[in-house]
Coordinates of C-alpha atoms (C1' of nucleotides) in Angstrom, one line a residue:
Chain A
X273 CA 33.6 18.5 212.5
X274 CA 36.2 17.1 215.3
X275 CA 37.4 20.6 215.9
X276 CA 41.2 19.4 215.9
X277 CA 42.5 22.5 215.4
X278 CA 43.7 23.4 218.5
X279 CA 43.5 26.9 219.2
X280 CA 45.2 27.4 222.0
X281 CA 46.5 23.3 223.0
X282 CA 43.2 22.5 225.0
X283 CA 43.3 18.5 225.0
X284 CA 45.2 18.1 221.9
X285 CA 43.0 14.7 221.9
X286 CA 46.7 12.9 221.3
X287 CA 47.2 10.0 219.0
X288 CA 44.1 10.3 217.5
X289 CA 44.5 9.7 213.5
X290 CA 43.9 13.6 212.7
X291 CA 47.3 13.6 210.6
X292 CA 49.1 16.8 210.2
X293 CA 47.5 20.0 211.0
X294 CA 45.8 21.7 207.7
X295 CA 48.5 23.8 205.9
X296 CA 46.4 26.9 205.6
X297 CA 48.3 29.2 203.4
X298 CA 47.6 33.1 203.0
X299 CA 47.6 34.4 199.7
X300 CA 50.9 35.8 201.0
X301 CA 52.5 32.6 201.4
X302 CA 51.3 31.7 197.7
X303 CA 52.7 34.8 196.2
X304 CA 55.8 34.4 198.0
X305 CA 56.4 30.5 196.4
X306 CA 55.3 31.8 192.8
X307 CA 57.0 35.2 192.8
X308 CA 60.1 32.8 194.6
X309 CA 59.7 29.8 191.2
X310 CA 59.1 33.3 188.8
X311 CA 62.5 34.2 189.8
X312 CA 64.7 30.8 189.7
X313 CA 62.8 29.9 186.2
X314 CA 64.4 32.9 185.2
X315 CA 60.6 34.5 184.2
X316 CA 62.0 37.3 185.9
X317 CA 65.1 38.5 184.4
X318 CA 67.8 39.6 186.9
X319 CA 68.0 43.3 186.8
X320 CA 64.7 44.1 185.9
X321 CA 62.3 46.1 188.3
X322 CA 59.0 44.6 189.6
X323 CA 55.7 46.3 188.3
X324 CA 53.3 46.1 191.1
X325 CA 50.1 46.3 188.9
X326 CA 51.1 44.0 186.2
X327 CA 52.2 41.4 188.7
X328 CA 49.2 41.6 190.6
X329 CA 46.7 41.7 187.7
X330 CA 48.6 38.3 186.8
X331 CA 48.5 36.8 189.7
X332 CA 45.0 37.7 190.6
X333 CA 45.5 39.3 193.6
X334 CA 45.5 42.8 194.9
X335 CA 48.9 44.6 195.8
X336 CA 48.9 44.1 199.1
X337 CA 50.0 40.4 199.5
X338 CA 52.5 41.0 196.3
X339 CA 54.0 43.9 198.4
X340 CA 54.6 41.8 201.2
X341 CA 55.6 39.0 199.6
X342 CA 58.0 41.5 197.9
X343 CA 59.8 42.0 201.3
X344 CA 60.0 39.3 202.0
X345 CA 61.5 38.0 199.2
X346 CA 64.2 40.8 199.8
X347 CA 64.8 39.2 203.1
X348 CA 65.7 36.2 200.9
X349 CA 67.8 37.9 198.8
X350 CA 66.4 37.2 195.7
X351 CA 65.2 40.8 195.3
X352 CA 66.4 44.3 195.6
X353 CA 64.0 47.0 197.3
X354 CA 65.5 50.3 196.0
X355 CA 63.5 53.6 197.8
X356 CA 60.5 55.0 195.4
X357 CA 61.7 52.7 192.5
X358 CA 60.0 49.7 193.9
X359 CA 61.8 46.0 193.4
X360 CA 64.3 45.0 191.7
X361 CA 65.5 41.0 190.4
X362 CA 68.6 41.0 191.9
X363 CA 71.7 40.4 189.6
X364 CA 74.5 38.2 190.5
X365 CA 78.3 39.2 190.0
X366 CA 81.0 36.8 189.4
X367 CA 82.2 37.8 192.9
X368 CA 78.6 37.1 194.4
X369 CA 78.4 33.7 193.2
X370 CA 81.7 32.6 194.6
X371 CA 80.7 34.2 197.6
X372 CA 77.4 32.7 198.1
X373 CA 79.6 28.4 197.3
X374 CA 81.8 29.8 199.6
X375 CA 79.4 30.0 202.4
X376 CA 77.6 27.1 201.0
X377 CA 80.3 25.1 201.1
X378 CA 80.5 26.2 204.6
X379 CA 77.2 25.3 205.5
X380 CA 76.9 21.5 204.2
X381 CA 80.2 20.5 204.9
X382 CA 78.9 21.7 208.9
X383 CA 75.2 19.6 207.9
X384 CA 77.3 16.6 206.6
X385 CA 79.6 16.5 210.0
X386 CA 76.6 17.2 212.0
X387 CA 74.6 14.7 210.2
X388 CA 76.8 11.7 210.4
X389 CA 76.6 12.0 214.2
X390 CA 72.9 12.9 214.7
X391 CA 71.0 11.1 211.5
X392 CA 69.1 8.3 212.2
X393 CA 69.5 5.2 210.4
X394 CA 66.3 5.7 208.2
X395 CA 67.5 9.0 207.2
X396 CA 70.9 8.3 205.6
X397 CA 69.1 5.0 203.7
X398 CA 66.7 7.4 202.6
X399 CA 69.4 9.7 201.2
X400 CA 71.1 6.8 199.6
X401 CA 68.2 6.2 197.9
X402 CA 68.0 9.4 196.4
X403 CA 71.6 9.3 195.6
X404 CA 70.7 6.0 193.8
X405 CA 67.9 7.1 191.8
X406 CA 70.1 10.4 190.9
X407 CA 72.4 7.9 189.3
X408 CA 69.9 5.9 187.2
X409 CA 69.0 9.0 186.0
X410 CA 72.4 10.1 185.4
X411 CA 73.6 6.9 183.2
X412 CA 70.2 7.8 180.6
X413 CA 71.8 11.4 180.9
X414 CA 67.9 12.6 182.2
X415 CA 69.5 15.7 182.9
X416 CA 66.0 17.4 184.4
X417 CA 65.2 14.8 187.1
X418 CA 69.2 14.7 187.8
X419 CA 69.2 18.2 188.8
X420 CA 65.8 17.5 190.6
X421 CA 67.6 14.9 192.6
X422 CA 71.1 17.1 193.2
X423 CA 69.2 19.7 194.7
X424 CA 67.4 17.0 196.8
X425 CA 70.0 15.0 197.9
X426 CA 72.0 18.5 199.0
X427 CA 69.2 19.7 200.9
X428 CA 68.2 16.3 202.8
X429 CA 71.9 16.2 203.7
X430 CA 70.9 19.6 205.3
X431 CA 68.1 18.6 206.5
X432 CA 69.1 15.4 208.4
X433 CA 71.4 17.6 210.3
X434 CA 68.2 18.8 212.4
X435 CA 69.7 22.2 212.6
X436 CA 66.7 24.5 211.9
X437 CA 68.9 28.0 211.6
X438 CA 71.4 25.9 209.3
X439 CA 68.6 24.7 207.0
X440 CA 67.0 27.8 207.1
X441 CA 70.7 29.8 205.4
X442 CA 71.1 27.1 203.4
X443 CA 67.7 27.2 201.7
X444 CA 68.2 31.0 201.2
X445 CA 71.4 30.8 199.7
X446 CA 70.4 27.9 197.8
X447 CA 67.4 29.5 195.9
X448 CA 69.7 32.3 195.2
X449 CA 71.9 29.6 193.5
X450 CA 69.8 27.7 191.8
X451 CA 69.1 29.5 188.7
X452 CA 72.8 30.0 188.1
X453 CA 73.4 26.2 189.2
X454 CA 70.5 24.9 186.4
X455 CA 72.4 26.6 183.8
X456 CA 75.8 25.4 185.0
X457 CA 75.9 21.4 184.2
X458 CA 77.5 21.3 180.8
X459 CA 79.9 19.2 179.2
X460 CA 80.0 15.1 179.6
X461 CA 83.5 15.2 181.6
X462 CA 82.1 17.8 184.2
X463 CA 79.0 15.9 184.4
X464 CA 81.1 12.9 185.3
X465 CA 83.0 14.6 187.4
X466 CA 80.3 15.4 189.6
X467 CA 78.7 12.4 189.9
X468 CA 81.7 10.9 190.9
X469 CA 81.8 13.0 193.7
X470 CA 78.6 12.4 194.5
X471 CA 79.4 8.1 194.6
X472 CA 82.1 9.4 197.0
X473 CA 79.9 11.5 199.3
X474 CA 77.5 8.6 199.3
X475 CA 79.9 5.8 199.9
X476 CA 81.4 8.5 203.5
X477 CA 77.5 8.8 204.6
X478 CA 77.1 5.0 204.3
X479 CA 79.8 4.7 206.8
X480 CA 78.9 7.7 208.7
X481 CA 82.5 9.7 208.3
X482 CA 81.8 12.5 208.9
X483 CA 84.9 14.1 208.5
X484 CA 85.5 12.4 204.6
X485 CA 82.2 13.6 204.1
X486 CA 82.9 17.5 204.8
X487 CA 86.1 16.7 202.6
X488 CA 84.4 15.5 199.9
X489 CA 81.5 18.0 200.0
X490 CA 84.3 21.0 200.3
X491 CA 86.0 19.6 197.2
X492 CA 82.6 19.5 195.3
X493 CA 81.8 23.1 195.8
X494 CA 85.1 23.9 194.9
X495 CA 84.9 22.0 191.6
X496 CA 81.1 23.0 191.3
X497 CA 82.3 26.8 191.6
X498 CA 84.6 26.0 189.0
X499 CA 82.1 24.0 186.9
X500 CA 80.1 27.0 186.7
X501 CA 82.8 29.6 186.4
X502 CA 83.4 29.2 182.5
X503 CA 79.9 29.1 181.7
X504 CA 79.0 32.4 183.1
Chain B
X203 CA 68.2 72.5 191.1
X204 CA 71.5 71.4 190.1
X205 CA 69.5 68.2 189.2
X206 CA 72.6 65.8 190.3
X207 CA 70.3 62.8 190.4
X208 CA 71.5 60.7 188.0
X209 CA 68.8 59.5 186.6
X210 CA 70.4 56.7 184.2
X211 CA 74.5 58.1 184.8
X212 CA 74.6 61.1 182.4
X213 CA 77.6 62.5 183.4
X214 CA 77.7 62.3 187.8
X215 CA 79.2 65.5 187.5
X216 CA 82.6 63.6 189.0
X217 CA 84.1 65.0 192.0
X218 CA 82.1 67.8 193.0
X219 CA 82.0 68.1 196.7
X220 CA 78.1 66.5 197.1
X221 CA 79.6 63.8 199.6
X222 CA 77.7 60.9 199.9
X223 CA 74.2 60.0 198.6
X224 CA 71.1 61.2 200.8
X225 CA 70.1 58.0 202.5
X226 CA 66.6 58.5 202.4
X227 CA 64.7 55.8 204.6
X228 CA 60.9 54.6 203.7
X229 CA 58.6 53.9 206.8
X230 CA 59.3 50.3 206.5
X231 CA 62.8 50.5 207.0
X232 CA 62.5 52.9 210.2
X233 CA 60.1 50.6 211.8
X234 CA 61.9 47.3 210.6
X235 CA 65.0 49.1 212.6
X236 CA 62.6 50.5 215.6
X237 CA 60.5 47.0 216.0
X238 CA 64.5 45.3 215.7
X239 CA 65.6 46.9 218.6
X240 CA 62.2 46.5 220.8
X241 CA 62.9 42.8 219.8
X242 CA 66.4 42.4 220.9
X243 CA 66.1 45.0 223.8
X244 CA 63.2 42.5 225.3
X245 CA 60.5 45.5 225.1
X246 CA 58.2 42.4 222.8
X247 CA 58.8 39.7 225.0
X248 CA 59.4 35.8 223.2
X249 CA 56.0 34.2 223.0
X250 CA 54.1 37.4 223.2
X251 CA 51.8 38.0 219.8
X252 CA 52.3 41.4 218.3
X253 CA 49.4 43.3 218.2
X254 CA 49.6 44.9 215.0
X255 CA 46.9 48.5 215.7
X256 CA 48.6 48.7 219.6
X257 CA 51.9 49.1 217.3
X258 CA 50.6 51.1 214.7
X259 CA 49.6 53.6 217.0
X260 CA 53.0 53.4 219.5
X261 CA 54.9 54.3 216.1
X262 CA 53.0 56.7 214.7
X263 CA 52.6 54.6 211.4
X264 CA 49.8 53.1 210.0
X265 CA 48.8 49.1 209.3
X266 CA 50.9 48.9 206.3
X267 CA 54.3 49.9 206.1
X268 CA 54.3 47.9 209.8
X269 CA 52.5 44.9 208.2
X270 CA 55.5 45.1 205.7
X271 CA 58.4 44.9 208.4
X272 CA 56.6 42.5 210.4
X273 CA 57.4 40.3 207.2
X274 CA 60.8 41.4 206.9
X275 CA 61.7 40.8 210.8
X276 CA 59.8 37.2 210.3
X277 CA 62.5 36.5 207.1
X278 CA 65.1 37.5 209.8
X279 CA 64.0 34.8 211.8
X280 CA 62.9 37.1 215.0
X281 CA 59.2 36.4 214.5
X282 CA 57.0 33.8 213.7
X283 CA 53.9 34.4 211.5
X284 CA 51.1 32.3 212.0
X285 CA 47.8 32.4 209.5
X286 CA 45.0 34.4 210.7
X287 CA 46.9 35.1 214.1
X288 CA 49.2 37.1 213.5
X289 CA 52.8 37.4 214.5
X290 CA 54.1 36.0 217.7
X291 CA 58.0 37.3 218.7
X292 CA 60.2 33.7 218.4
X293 CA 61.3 32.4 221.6
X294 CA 64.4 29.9 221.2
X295 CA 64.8 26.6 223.1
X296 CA 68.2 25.4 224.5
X297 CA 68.4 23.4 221.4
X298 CA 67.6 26.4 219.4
X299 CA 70.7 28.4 220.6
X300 CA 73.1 25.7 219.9
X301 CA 72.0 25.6 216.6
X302 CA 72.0 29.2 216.0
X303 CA 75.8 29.1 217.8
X304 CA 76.8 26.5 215.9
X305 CA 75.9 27.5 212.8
X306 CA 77.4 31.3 213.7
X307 CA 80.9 29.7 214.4
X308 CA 81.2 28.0 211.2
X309 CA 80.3 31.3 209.4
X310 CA 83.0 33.1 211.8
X311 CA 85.2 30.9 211.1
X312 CA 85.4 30.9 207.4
X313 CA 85.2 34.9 208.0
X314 CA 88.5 34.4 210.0
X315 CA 90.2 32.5 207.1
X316 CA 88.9 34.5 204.1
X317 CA 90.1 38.0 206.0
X318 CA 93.1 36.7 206.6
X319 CA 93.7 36.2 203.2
X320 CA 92.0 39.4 201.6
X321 CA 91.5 42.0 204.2
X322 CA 93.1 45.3 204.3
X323 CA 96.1 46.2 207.1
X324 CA 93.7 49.1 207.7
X325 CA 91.0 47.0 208.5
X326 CA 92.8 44.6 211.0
X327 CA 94.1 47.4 212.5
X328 CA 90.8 48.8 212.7
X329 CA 90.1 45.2 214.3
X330 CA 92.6 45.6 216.8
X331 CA 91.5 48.8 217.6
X332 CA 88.3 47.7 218.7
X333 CA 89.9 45.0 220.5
X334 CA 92.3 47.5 222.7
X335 CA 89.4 49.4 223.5
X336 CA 87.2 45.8 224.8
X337 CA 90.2 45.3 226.8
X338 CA 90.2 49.2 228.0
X339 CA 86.6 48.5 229.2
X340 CA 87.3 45.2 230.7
X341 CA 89.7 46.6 233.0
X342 CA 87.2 48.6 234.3
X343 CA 84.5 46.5 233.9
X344 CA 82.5 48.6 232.0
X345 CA 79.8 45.9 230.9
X346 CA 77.4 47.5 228.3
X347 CA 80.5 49.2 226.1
X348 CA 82.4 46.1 226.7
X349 CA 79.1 44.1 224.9
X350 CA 78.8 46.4 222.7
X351 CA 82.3 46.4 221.6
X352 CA 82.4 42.6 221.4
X353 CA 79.5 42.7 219.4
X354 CA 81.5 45.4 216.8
X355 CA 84.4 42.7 216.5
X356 CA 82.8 39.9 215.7
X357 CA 80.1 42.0 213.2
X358 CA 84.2 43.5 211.9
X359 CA 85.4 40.5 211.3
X360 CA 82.7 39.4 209.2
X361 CA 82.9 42.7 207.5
X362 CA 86.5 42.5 206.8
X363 CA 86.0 39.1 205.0
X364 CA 84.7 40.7 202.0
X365 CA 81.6 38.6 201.6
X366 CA 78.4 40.2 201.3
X367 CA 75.6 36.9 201.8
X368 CA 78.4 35.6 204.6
X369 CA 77.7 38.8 206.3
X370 CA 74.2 39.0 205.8
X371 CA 73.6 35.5 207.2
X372 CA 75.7 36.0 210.2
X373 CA 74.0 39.5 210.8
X374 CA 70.6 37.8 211.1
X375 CA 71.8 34.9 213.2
X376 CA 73.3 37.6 215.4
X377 CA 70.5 39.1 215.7
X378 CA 68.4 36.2 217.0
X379 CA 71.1 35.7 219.4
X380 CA 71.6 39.4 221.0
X381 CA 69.1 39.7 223.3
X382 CA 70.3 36.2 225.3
X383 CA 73.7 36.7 224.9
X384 CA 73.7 39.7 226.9
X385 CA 72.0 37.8 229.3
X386 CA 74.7 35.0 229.3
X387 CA 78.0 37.2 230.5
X388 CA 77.5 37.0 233.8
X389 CA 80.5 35.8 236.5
X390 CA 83.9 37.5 236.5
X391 CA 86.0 34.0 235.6
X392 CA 83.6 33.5 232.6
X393 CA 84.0 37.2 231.3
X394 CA 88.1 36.8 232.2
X395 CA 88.4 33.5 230.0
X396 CA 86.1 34.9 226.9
X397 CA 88.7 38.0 227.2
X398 CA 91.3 35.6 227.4
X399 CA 90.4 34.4 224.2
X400 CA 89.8 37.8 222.4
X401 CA 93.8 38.4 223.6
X402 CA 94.2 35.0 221.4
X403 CA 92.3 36.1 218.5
X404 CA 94.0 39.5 218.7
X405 CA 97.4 37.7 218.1
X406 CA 96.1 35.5 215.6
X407 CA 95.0 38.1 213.8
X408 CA 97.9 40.6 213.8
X409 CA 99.9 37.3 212.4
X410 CA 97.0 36.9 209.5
X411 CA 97.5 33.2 210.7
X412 CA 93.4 32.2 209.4
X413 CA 93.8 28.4 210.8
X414 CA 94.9 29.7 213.7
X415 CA 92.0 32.4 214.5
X416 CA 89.8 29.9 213.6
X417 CA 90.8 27.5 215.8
X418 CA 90.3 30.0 218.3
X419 CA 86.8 31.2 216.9
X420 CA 85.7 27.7 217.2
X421 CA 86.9 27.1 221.0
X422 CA 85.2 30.7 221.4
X423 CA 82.0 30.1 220.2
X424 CA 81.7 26.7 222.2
X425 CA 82.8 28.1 225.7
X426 CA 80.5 31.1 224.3
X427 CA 77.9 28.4 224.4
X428 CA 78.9 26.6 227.7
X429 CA 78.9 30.4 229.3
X430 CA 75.2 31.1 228.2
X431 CA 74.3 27.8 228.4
X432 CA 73.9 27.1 232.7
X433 CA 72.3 30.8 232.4
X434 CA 69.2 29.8 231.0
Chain C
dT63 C1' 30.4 25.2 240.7
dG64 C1' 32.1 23.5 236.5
dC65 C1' 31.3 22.8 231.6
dG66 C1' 29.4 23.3 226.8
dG67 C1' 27.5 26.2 223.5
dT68 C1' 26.3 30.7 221.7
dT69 C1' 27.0 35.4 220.8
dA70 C1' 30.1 39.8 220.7
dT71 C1' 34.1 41.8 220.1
dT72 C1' 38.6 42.0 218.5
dC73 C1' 42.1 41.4 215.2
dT74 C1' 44.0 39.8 211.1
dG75 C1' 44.1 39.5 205.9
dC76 C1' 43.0 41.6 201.8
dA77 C1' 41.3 45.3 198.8
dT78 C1' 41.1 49.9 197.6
dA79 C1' 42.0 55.1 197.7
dC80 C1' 45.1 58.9 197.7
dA81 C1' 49.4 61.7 197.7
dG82 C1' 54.0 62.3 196.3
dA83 C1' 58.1 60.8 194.0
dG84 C1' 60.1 59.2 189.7
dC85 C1' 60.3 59.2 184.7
dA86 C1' 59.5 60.4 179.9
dC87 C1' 58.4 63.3 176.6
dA88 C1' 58.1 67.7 174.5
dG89 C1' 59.3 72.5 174.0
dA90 C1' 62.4 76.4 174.7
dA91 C1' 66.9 78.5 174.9
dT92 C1' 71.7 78.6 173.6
Chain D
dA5 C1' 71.5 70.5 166.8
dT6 C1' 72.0 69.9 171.5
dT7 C1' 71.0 70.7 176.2
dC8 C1' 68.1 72.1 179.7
dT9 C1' 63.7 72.8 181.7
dG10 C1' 58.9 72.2 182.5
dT11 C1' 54.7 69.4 182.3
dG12 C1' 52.1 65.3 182.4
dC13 C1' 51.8 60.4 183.3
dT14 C1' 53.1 56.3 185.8
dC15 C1' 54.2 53.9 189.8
dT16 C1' 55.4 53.4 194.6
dG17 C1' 54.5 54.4 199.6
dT18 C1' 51.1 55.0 202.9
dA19 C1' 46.5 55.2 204.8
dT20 C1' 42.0 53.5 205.3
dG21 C1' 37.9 50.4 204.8
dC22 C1' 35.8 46.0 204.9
dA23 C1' 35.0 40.8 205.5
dG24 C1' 36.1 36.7 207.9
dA25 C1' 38.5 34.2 211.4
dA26 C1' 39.9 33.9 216.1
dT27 C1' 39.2 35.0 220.8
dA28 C1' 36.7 36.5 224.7
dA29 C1' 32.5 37.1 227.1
dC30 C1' 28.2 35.3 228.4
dC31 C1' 24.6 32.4 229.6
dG32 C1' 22.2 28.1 230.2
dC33 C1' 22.6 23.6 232.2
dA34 C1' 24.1 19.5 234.6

DNA sequence: TGCGGTTATTCTGCATACAGAGCACAGAAT
DNA sequence: ATTCTGTGCTCTGTATGCAGAATAACCGCA
């Protein structure tokens, strides 16, 4: 069976076409992305607690995977581990969500700095691209695929800073967002007004600017924060 | 019984001396805190894999609740958790600390404009506080309060910002950096130009000037870096 | 003596069992 | 009628048991 799994890097038998190593998940890790999509798709209502059994008997599994997968969610954010009452959805305040853009904003605008000095050439084309396709998809108002795309294109810009710890908060604090964010895209001019940004961040990556890029990414959290602000 | 729980606020019985709320402390938590500390005090070396029943049975606790933190700790980016072989303590790469520093600045930095802006006079005094009593200890050169003291700054400046997932992401990057920034203070002229630059931040801060503490944060964190940096 | 394969042991991942803390409902007392 | 208290049930927190993978030990062989 060409035991290329390595154990403990005998011979790693280099360059031999073995691809990436097998992505053996746990049940945890499963529970974790489920419980993780349960809670952005809003299946779990913020403020509601977590019953062990009937989550477990749902999912098939027994509770000792979902209670781990419960902490670790916590560590996340997305949950709320309150002493002898179990887990709770965590419930966003006004103040929490401008707290979490604010550090957001934080983060990307380091990413896109980072990123115009680090990225390689094949990395910013390949964000273009998406920034392209988010736009086709954008003039036939596809609003599903946009937001598909806007949460792509944000995390790639991440991403192509090659700043593991970065991407690491930014994920976090972006699944915390993202429920909050999918219901926050009304209104044609606000729509517009986004995408307009987002020709401006593109046209500062193409020319690797870093510093109009931060500008520009700043700006469309602001205006994202207030985007969202009326609607909740 | 007095039952003064509270089950679902029926009248809290307003202002009757009960102080504050018995913070009662599951397993989990105590060994999340306990297998913290043996983490950033070097007791679990990096690289080392974490034998779970050698644990169990130094804490007293079974399998479990230290199955459970060994999740939470892994969240909090101090351990690594690989499939079917447990969980190995994270050991960081030169290019691993600048990330984490870099990422760490930009978070202190917007925690130096936002408290500027929103924090208490009791709580930059409070700051300054600290700060007179770092200097106290430098003069003496009293290393481990002075660490610790610097640690209490930076953690109160965060703190003062007012911005709960700001803190918590800073708080978890901190911790990942503890244990080799204690390391990394070593040489009196390094030690006299970091406190040079807490004497900065000190002004900065009694002025509420937020650009300037953090421009001062920033040209911290990166001599921070260079300091640590020829240590490992 | 060094290497490959096979077997034993250890350790992790998951399931289940049990005890105590919450919570709800009902009955008693004012 | 309302509030308080007691009792029973539900659910969480913790411990333990079991199966399979991973690692180590062992032995045969070149």
């Amino acid at each position: 069976m060409s035991s290329s799994t390595a154990t403990a890097t005998p011979r790693p038998i280099d360059s031999l076409p073995a691809g990436l190593p097998i992505a053996r998940q746990t049940l945890h890790d499963q529970v974790v992305t489920r419980l993780r999509d349960m809670v952005t798709e809003g299946r779990l209502a913020p403020g509601q607690r977590v019953n062990e059994v009937a989550l477990c008997t749902g999912l098939g599994v027994s509770r000792t995977p979902l209670r781990e997968a419960l902490k670790t969610l916590a560590g996340e954010g997305l949950l709320e581990l309150v002493p002898a009452r179990g887990a709770i959805v965590r419930s966003f305040t006004d103040k929490d969500v401008a707290d979490c853009m604010m550090v957001l904003k934080a983060l990307e605008q380091l990413a896109g700095r980072l990123l115009c000095q680090v990225a390689s050439d094949a990395a910013i084309t390949g964000i273009l691209a998406l920034h392209a396709e988010m736009q086709a998809r954008y003039v036939v108002r596809d609003r599903l695929p946009y937001f598909k795309l806007n949460q792509a294109i944000h995390s790639s810009i991440v991403a192509a800073a090659d700043n593991a710890p970065l991407a690491r908060a930014h994920e976090a604090l972006q699944a915390q967002m993202k429920r909050i964010r999918f219901i926050g895209h009304e209104g044609p001019e606000k729509w517009a007004a986004a995408m307009d940004e987002h020709e401006e961040m593109a046209v500062a990556l193409a020319q690797r600017d870093g510093e109009a890029l931060a500008e520009v990414i700043g700006r469309h959290h602001d205006r994202g924060l207030a985007r969202i602000r009326d609607v909740i």
